[in-house]
mmCIF file of C-alpha atoms in Angstrom:
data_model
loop_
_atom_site.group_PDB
_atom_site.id
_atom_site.type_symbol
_atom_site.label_atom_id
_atom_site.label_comp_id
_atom_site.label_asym_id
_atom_site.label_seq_id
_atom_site.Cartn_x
_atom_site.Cartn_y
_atom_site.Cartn_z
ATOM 1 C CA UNK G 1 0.000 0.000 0.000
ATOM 2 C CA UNK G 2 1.374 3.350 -0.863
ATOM 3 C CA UNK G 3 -0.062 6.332 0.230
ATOM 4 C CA UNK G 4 -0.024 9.380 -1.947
ATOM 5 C CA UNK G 5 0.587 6.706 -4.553
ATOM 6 C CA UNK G 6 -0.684 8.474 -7.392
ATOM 7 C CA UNK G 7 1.894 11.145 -8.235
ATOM 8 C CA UNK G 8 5.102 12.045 -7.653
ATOM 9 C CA UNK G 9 8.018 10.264 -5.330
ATOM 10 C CA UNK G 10 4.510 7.898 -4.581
ATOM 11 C CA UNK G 11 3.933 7.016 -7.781
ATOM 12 C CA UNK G 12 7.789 6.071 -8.422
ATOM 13 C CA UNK G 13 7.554 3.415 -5.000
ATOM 14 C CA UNK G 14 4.749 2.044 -6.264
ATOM 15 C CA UNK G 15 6.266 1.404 -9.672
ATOM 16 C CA UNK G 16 9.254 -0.092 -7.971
ATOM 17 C CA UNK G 17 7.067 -2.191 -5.840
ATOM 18 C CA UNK G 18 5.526 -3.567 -9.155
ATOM 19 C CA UNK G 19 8.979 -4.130 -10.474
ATOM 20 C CA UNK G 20 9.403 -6.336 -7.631
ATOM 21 C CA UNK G 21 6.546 -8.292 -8.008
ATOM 22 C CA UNK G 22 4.535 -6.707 -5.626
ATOM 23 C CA UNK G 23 0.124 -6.373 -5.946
ATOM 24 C CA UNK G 24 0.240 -2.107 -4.884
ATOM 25 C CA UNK G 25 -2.575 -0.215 -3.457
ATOM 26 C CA UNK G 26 -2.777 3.061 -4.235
ATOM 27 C CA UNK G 27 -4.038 5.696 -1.608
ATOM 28 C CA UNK G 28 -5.757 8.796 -2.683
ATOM 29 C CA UNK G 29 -6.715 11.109 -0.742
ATOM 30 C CA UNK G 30 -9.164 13.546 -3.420
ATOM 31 C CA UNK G 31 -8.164 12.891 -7.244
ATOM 32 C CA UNK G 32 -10.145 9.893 -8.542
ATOM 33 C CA UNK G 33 -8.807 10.485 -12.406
ATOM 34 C CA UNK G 34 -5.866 11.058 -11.234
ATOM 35 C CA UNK G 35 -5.543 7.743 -8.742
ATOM 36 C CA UNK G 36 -7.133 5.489 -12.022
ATOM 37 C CA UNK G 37 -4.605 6.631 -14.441
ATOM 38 C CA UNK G 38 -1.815 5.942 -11.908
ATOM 39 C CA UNK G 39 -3.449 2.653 -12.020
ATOM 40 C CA UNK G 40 -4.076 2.346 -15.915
ATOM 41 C CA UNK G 41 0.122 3.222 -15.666
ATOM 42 C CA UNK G 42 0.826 0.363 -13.256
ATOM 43 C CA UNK G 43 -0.808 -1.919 -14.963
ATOM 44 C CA UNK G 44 0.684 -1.032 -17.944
ATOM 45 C CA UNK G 45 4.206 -2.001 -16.868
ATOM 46 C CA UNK G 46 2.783 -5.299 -15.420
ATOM 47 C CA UNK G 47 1.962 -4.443 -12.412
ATOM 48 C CA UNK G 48 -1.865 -5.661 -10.646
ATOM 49 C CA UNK G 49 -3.134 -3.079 -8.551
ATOM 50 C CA UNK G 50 -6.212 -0.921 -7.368
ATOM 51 C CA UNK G 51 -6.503 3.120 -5.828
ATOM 52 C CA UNK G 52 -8.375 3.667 -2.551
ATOM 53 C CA UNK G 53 -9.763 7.036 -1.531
ATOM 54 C CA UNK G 54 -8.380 7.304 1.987
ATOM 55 C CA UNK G 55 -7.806 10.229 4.118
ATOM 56 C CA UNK G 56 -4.700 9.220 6.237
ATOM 57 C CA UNK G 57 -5.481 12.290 8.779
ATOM 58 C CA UNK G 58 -8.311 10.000 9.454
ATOM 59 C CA UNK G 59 -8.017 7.078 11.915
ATOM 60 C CA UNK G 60 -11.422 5.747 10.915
ATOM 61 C CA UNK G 61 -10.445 6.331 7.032
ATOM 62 C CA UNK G 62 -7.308 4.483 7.841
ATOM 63 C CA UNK G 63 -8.877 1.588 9.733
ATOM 64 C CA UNK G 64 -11.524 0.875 6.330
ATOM 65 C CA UNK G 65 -8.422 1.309 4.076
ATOM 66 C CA UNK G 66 -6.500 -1.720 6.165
ATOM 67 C CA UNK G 67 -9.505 -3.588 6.306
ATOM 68 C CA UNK G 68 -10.348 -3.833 2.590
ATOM 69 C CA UNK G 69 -6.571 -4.893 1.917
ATOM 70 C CA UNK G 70 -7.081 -7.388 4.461
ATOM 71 C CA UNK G 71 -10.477 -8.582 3.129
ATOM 72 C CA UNK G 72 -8.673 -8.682 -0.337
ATOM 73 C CA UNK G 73 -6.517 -10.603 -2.359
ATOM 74 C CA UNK G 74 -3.730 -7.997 -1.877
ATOM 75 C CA UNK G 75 -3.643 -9.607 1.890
ATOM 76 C CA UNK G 76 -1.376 -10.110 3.583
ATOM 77 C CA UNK G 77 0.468 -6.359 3.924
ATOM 78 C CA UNK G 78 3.564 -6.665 3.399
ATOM 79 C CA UNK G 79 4.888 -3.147 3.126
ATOM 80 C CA UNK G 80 3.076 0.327 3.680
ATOM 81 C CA UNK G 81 4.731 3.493 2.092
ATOM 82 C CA UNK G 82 3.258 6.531 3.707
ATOM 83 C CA UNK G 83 3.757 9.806 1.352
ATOM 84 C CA UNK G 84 3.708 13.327 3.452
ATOM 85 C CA UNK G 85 2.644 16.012 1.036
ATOM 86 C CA UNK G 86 3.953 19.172 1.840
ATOM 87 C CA UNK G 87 0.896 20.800 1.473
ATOM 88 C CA UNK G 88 -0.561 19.148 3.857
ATOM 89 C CA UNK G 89 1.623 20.407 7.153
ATOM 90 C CA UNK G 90 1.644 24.302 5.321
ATOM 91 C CA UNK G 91 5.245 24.246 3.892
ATOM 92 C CA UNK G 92 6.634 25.431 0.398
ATOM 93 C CA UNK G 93 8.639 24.235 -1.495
ATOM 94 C CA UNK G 94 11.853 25.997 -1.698
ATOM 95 C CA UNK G 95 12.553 28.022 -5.395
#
């Protein structure tokens, strides 16, 4: 499971992950195009995979988002990537 999977230094893990043979969730917090086409691009190099919506600032969001891997045939969890957008705690980036 990677969160903030979609884009960006997330989307790069979870193409490694595939590389290694790993099934990848794909955590989302708000861009459903964006989250399917990061699948449609995973699945493209080979990799099987799904996107969740999940809010990670969200314990009950979290909880659901284990539970469905769990429940799923990406069980069990091996490794969960957890992607802090810098929007998220106010910061800029510097340039």
């Amino acid at each position: 499971m990677v969160t903030g999977g979609t884009r960006n230094v997330g989307l790069a893990i979870a193409e490694a992950l595939g590389g290694l043979g790993y099934q990848v969730v794909l955590a989302y917090r708000s861009d459903a195009v964006q989250a399917e086409e990061a699948v449609r691009r995973l699945g493209r190099l080979g990799t099987p995979g799904r996107a969740s919506r999940a809010d990670v600032t969200d314990e009950a969001d979290v909880q659901r988002l284990f539970g469905e891997i769990q429940n799923e045939a990406y069980q069990p969890l091996h490794i969960a990537s957890y992607q802090l957008d810098h929007a998220l705690w106010g910061l800029h980036p510097a340039g």
